[in-house]
Tab-separated table of C-alpha atoms and ligand atoms in Angstrom:
chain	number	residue	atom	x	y	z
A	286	UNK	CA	77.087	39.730	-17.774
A	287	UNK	CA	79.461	41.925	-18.997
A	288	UNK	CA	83.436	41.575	-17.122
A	289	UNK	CA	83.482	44.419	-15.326
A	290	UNK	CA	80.371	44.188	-13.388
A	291	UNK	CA	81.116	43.543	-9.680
A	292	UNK	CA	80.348	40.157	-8.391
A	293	UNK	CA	78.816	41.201	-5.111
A	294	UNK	CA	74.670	41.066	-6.041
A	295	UNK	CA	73.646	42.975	-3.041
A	296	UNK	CA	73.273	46.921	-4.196
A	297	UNK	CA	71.100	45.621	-7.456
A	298	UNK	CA	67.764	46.950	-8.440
A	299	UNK	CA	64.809	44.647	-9.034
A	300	UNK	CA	65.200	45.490	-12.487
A	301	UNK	CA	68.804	45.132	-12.606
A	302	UNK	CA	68.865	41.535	-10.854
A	303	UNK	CA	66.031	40.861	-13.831
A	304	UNK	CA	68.127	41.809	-16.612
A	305	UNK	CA	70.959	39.733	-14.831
A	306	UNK	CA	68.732	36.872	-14.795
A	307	UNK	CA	67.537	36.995	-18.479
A	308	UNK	CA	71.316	37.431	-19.950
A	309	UNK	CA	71.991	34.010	-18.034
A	310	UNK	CA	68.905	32.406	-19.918
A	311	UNK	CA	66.686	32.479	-17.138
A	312	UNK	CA	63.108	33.356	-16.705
A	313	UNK	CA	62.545	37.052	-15.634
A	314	UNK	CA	60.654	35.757	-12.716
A	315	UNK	CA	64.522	35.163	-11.476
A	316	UNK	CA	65.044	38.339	-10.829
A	317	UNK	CA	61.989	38.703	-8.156
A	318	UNK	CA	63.740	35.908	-6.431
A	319	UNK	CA	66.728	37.302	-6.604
A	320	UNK	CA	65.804	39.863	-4.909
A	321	UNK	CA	64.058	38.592	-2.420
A	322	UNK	CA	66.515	36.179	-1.449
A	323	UNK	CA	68.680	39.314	-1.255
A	324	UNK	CA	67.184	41.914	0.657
A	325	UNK	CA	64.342	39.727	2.289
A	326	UNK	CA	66.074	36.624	3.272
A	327	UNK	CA	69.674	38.250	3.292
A	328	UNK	CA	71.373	34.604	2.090
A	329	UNK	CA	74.886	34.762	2.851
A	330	UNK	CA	75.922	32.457	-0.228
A	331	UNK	CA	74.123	31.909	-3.390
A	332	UNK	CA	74.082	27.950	-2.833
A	333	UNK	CA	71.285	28.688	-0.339
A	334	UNK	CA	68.735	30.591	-2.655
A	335	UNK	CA	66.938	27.240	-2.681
A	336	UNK	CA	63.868	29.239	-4.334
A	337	UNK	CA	66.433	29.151	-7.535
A	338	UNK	CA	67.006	25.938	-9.427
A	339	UNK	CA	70.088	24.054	-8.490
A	340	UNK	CA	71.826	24.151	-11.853
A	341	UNK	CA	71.475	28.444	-11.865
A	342	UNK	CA	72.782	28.182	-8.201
A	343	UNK	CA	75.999	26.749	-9.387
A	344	UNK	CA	76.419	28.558	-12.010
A	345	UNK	CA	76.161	31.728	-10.536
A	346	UNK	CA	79.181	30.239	-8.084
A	347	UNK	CA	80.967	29.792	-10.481
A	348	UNK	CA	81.082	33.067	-12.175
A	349	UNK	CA	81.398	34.239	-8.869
A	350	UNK	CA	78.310	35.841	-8.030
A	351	UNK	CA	78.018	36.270	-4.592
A	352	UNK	CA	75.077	38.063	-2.199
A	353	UNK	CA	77.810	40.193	-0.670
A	354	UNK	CA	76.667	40.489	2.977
A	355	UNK	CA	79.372	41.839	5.070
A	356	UNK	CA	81.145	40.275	7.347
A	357	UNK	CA	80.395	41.239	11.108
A	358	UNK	CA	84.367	40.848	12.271
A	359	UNK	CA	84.099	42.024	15.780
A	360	UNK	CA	81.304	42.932	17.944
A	361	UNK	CA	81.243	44.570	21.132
A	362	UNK	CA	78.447	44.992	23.653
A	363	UNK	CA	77.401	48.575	26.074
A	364	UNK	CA	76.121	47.647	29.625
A	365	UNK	CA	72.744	49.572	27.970
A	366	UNK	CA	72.723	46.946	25.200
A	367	UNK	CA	73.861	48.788	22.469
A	368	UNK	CA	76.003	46.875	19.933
A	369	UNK	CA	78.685	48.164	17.658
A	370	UNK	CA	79.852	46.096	14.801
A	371	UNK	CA	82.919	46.210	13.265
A	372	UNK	CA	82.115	45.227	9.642
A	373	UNK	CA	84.586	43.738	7.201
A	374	UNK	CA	83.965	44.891	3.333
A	375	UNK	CA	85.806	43.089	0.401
A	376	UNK	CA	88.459	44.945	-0.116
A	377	UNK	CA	89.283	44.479	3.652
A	378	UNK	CA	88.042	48.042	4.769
A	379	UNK	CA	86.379	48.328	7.935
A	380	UNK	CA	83.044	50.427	9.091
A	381	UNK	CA	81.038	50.795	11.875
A	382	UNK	CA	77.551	49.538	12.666
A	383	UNK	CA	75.461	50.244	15.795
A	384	UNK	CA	72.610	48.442	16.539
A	385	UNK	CA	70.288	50.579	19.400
A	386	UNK	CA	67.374	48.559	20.683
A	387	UNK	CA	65.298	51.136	23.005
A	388	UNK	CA	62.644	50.434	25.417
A	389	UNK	CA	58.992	51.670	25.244
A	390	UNK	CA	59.160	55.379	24.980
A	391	UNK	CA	55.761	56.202	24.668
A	392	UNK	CA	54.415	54.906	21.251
A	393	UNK	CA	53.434	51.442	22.032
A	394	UNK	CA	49.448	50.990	21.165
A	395	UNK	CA	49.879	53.899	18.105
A	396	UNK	CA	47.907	51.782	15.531
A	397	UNK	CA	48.728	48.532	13.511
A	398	UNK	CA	51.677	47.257	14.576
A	399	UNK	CA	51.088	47.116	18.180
A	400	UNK	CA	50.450	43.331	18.183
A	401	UNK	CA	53.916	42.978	17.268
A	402	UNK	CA	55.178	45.824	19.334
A	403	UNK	CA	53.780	43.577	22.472
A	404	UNK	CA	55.405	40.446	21.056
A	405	UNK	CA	58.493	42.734	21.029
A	406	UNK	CA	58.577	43.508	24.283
A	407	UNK	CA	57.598	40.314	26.157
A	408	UNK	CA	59.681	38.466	23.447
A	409	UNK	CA	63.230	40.657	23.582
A	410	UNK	CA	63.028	43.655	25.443
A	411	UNK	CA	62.450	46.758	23.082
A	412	UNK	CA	59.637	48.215	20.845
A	413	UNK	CA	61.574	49.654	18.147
A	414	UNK	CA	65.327	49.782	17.348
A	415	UNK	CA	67.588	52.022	15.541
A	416	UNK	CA	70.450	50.448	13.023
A	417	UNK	CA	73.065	53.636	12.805
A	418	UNK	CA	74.839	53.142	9.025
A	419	UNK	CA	77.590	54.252	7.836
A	420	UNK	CA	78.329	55.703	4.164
A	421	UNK	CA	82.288	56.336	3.751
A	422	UNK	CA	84.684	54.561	5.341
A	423	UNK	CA	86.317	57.590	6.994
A	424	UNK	CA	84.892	60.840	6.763
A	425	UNK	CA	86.398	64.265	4.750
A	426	UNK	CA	84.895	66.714	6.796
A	427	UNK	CA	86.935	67.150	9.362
A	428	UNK	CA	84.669	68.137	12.160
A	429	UNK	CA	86.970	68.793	15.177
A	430	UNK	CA	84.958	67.340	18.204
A	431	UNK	CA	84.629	63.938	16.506
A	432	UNK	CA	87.056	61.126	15.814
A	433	UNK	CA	85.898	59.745	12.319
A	434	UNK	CA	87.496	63.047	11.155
A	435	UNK	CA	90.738	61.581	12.554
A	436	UNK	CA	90.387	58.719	10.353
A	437	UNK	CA	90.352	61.142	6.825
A	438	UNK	CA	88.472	59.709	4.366
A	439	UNK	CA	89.417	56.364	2.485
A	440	UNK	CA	86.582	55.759	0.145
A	441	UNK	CA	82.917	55.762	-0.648
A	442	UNK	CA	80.573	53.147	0.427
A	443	UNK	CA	78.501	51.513	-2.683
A	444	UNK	CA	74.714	51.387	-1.972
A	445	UNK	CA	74.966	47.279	-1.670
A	446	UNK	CA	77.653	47.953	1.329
A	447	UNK	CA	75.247	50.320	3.043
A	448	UNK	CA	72.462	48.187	2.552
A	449	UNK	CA	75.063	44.834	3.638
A	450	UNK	CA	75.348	46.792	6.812
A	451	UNK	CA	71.728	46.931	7.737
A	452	UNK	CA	71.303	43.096	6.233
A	453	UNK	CA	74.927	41.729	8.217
A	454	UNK	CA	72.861	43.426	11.893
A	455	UNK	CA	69.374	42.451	10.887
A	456	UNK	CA	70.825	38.822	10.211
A	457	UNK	CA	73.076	39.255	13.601
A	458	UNK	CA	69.915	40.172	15.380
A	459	UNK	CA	67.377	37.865	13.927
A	460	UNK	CA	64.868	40.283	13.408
A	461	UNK	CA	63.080	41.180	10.236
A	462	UNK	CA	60.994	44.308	8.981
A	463	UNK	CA	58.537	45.109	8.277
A	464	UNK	CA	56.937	42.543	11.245
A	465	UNK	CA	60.056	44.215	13.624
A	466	UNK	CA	59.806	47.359	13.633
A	467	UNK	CA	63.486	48.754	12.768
A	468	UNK	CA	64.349	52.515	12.227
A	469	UNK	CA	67.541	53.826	10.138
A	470	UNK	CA	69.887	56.201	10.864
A	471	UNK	CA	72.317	57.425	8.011
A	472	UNK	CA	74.528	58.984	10.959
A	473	UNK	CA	77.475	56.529	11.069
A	474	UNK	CA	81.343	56.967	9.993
A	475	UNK	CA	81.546	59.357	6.596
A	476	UNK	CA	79.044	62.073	5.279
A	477	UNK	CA	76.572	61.086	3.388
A	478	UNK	CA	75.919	63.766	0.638
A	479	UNK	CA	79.438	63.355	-0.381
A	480	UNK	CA	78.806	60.177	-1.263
A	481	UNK	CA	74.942	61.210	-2.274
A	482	UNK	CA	74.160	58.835	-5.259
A	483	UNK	CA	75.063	55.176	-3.394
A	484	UNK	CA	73.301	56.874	-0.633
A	485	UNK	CA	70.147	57.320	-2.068
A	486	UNK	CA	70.462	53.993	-4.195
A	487	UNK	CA	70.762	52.148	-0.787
A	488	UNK	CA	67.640	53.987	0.470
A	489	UNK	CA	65.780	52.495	-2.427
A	490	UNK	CA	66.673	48.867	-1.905
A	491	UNK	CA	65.906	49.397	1.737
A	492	UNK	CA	62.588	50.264	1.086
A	493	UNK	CA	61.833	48.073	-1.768
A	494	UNK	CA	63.908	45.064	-0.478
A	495	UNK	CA	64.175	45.346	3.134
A	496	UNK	CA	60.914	47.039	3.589
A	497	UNK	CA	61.844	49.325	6.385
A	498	UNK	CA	59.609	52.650	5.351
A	499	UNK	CA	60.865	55.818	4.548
A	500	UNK	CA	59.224	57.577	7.189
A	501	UNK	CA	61.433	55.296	9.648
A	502	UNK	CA	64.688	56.526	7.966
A	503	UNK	CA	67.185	60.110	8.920
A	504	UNK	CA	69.789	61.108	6.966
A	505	UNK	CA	72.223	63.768	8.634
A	506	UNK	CA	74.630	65.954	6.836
A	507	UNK	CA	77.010	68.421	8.572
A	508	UNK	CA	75.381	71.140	5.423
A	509	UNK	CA	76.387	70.090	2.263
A	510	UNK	CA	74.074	72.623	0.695
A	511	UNK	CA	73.552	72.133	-2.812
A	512	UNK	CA	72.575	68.411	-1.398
A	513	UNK	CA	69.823	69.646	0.706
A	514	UNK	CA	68.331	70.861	-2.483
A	515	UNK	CA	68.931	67.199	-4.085
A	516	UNK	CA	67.065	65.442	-1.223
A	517	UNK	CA	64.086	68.188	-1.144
A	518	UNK	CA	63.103	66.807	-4.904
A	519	UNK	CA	63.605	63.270	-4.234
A	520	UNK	CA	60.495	61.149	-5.038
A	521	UNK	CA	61.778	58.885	-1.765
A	522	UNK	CA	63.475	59.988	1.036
A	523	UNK	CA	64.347	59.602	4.539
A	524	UNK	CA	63.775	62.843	6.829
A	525	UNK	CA	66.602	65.497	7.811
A	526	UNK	CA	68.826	66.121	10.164
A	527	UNK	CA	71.352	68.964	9.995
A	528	UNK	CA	74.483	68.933	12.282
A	529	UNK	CA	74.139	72.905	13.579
A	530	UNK	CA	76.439	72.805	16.090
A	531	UNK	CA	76.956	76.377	16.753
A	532	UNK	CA	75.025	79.851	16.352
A	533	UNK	CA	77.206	81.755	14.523
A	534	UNK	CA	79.861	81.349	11.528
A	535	UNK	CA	82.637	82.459	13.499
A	536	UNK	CA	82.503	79.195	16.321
A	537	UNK	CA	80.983	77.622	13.648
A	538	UNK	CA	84.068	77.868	11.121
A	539	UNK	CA	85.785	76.620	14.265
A	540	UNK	CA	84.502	73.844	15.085
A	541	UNK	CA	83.731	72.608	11.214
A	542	UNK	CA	85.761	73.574	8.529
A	543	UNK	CA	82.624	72.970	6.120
A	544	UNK	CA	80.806	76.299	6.762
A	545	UNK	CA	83.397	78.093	5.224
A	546	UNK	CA	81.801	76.816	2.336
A	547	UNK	CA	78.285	76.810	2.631
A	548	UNK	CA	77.665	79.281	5.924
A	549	UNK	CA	75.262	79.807	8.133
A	550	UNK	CA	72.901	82.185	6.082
A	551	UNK	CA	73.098	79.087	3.341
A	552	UNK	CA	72.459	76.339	5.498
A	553	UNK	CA	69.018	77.930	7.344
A	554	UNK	CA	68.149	79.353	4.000
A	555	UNK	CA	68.176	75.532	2.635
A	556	UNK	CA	66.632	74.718	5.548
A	557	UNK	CA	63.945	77.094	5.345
A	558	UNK	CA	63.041	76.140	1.327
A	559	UNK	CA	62.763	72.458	2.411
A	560	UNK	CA	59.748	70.625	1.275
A	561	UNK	CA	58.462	69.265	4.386
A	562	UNK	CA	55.857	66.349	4.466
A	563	UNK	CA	52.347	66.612	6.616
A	564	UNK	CA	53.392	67.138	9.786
A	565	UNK	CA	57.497	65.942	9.211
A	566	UNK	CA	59.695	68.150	10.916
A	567	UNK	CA	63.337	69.032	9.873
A	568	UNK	CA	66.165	68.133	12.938
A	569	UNK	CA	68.843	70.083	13.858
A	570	UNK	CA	71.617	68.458	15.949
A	571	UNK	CA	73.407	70.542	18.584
A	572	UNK	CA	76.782	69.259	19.980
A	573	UNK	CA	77.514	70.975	23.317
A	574	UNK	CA	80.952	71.835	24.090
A	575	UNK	CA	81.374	73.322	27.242
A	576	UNK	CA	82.075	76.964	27.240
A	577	UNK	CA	82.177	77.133	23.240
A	578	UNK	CA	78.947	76.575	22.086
A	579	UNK	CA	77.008	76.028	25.128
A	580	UNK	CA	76.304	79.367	27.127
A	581	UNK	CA	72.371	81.167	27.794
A	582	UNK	CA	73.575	83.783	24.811
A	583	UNK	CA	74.533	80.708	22.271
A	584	UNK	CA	71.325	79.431	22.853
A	585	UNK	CA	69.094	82.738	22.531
A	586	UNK	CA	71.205	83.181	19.196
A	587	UNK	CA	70.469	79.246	18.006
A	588	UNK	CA	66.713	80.430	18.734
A	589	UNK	CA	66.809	83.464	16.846
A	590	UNK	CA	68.682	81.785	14.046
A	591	UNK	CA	66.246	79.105	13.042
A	592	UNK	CA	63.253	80.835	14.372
A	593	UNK	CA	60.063	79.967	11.967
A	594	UNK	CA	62.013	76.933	10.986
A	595	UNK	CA	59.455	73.535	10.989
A	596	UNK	CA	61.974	72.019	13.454
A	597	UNK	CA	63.235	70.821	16.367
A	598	UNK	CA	66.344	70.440	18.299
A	599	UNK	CA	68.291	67.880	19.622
A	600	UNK	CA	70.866	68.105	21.975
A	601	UNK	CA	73.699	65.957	22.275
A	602	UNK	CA	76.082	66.661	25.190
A	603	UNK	CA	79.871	65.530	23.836
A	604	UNK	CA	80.768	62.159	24.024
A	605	UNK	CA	84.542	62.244	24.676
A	606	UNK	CA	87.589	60.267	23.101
A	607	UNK	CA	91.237	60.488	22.726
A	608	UNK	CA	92.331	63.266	21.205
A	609	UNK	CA	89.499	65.630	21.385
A	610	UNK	CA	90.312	68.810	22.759
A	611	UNK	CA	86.609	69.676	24.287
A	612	UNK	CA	84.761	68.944	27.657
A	613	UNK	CA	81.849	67.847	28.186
A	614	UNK	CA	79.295	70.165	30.078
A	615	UNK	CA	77.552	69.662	33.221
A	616	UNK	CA	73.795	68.739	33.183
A	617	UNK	CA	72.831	71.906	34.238
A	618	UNK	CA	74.315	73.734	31.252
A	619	UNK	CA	72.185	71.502	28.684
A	620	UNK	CA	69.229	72.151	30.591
A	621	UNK	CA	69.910	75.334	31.008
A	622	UNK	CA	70.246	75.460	26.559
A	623	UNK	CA	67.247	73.347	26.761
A	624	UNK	CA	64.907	75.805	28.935
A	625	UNK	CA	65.758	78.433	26.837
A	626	UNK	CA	65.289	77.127	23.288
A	627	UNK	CA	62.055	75.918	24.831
A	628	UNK	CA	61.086	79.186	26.235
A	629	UNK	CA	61.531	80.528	22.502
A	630	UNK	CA	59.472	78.220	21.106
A	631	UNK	CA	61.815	75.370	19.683
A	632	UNK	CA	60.782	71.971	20.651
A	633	UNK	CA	63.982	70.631	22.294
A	634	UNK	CA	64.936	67.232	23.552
A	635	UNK	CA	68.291	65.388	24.999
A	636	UNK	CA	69.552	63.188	23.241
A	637	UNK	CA	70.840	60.163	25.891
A	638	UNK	CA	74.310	59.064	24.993
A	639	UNK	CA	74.118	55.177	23.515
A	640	UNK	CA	77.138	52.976	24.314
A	641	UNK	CA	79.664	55.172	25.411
A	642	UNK	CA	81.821	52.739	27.119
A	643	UNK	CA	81.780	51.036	23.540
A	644	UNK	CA	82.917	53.868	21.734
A	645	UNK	CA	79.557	53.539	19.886
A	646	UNK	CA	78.144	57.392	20.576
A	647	UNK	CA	78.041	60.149	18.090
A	648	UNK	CA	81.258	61.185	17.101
A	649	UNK	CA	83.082	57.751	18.475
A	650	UNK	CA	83.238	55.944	15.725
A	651	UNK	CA	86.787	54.915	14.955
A	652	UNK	CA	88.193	51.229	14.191
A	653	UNK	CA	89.041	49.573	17.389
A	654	UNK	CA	92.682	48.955	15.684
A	655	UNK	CA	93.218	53.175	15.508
A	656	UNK	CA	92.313	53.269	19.103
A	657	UNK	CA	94.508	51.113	20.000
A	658	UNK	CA	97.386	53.556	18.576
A	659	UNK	CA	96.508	56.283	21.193
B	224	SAH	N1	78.459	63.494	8.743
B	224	SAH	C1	77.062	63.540	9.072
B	224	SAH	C2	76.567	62.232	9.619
B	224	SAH	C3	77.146	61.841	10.967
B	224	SAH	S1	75.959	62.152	12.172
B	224	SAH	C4	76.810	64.697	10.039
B	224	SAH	O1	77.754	65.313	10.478
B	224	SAH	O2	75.663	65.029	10.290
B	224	SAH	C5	76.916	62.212	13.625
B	224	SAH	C6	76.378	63.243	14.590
B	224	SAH	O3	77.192	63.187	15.770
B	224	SAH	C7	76.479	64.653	14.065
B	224	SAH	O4	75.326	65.381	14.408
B	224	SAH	C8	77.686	65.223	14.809
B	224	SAH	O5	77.589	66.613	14.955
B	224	SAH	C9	77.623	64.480	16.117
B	224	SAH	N2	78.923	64.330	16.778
B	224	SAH	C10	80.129	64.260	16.200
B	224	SAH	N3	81.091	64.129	17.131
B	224	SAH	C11	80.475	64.089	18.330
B	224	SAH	C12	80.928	63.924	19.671
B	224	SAH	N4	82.222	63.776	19.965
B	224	SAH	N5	80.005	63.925	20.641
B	224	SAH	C13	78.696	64.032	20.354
B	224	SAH	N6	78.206	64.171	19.121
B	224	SAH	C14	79.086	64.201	18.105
């Protein structure tokens, strides 16, 4: 191993932990348990591998090699059980993590895994959870109903601290895929196409090493076009979501400063080409601000605009927080929204705010410490 090479392991390929192990005179059969004791077992410390032989153990201690799970520094708990995790990376940055466990909604009994999705339920109390990752710490695009804009954006996640994230919550949790059914959600603090490589690096290991399937991972972007594109001709990917969140470029420009670059037109046009899978659909996410974005003629324009689209909609009503200018509207106005897109032909569903009084919803995610400051 070469100097420069970072000492956390976590964020290494299969082949990459292989080559590691060969250069320190090991078998190559190292590297499988390397990897395993990474993304499978999620060690904290290397001195626990005890699959590896004592003397490698040490030595990789003292070199410094460490797993590189994150540490969980605060956690805080929603009265609907969501969790958000304040996680602690090396350099002292913080992110947040947000753990949703959700109760039967319908798919229990859909094939193989229903065994365990009964052992789930009797056992703790949900079918199928959602781990919510982050993949900057901050965020650069400066959406203006959401407070990780607030923060700006400090740096890019590497793929072994987006993958720590899931590992720190799975470990937190004590639950393990592929027996517990677990679902990601690359919808956390930052954007993820602006920090596209380490994002699609970490959805490799995930698969590979944590085993959570593809088809049980969404990545949302608020339209970094030419990124769309990218994901489209991926060989493995996690589905799409695409923060709309108006239906035109004027509120749109508004409300983020992003479609001034890539506008409307582009975004639904990218949209349209995307390679769907057998029966995948594309999401579109639809903050409601009330009396910006929210009226009977926003909607009818929102149906027009991605009419033909392979989509649906979901509708998130604003989650509020210090700072942000917007209201939140009144049940009747999202039903109202809903009816309509419905009534043109858009599948549309509400999307129940998770651990508000946590600061853990869409858009809330700010360290505790900045809150504190308002
Ligand atoms: N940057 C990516 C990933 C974050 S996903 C993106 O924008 O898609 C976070 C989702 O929460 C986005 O759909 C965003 O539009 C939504 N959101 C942001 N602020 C919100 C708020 N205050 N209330 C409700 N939803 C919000």
């Amino acid at each position: 191993m070469t100097e420069e090479k970072p000492t956390a392991l976590l964020g290494l390929t299969l082949r990459e932990l292989t080559d590691f192990a060969q250069e320190a005179g090991q078998p190559s059969y190292r590297g499988r348990q390397l990897f395993e004791a990474l993304y499978r077992q999620r060690f904290q410390s290397a001195e626990q591998i005890s699959s590896l032989p004592r003397e490698f153990r040490r030595s990789l201690g003292e070199r410094g090699f460490f797993p590189g799970v994150p540490i969980v520094e605060k956690k805080f708990v929603s009265s609907d059980g969501t969790v958000r995790y304040l996680i602690c990376l090396a350099d002292g940055q913080t992110v947040e993590t947000v753990w949703m466990p959700e109760g039967d909604d319908g798919e229990a009994g859909d094939g193989s895994e229903a065994g365990n999705n009964v052992e789930n339920a009797a056992g703790r109390g949900w079918n199928r959870a959602t781990i919510c990752v982050s993949s900057q710490v901050g965020c650069a695009v400066d959406c203006q109903f959401c407070l990780t804009a607030l923060l700006g954006v400090k740096r890019n996640l590497t793929a072994g601290e987006i993958v720590g994230q899931v590992c720190a919550v799975l470990n937190d949790q004590d639950v393990s895929p592929p027996q517990d059914r677990v679902n990601i959600v690359f919808m956390g603090m930052g954007e993820p196409f602006l920090n596209y490589d380490n994002f699609i690096r970490a959805v490799g290991l995930l698969v590979e090493g944590v085993e959570i399937p593809e088809s049980r991972m969404t990545v949302s972007t608020a339209g970094i076009v030419p990124r769309i594109y990218d994901l489209g001709a991926e060989p493995m990917r996690p589905k799409l979501a695409i923060s709309l969140n108006a239906s035109n470029d004027e509120t749109r420009s508004r409300l983020m400063p992003i479609n001034r670059k890539w506008n409307l037109e582009k975004l639904v046009a990218a949209a349209r080409d995307f390679p769907l899978r057998t029966r995948e659909r594309l999401t579109f996410e639809y903050v409601l601000l009330d009396e910006v974005n929210d009226s009977a003629q926003s909607a009818r324009e929102l149906g027009e605009l991605i009419r033909g689209v392979r989509a649906k909609v979901n509708l998130i009503a604003l989650n509020p927080g210090p700072g942000i200018l917007f209201q939140t509207p009144a049940d009747n106005r999202l039903l109202q929204f809903q009816k309509i897109l419905i009534a043109a032909g858009v599948p549309t569903f509400i999307r129940r705010p998770r651990g508000r009084d946590i600061y853990a919803a869409c858009g809330q995610l700010k360290r505790t410490s900045d809150l504190a400051a308002f």
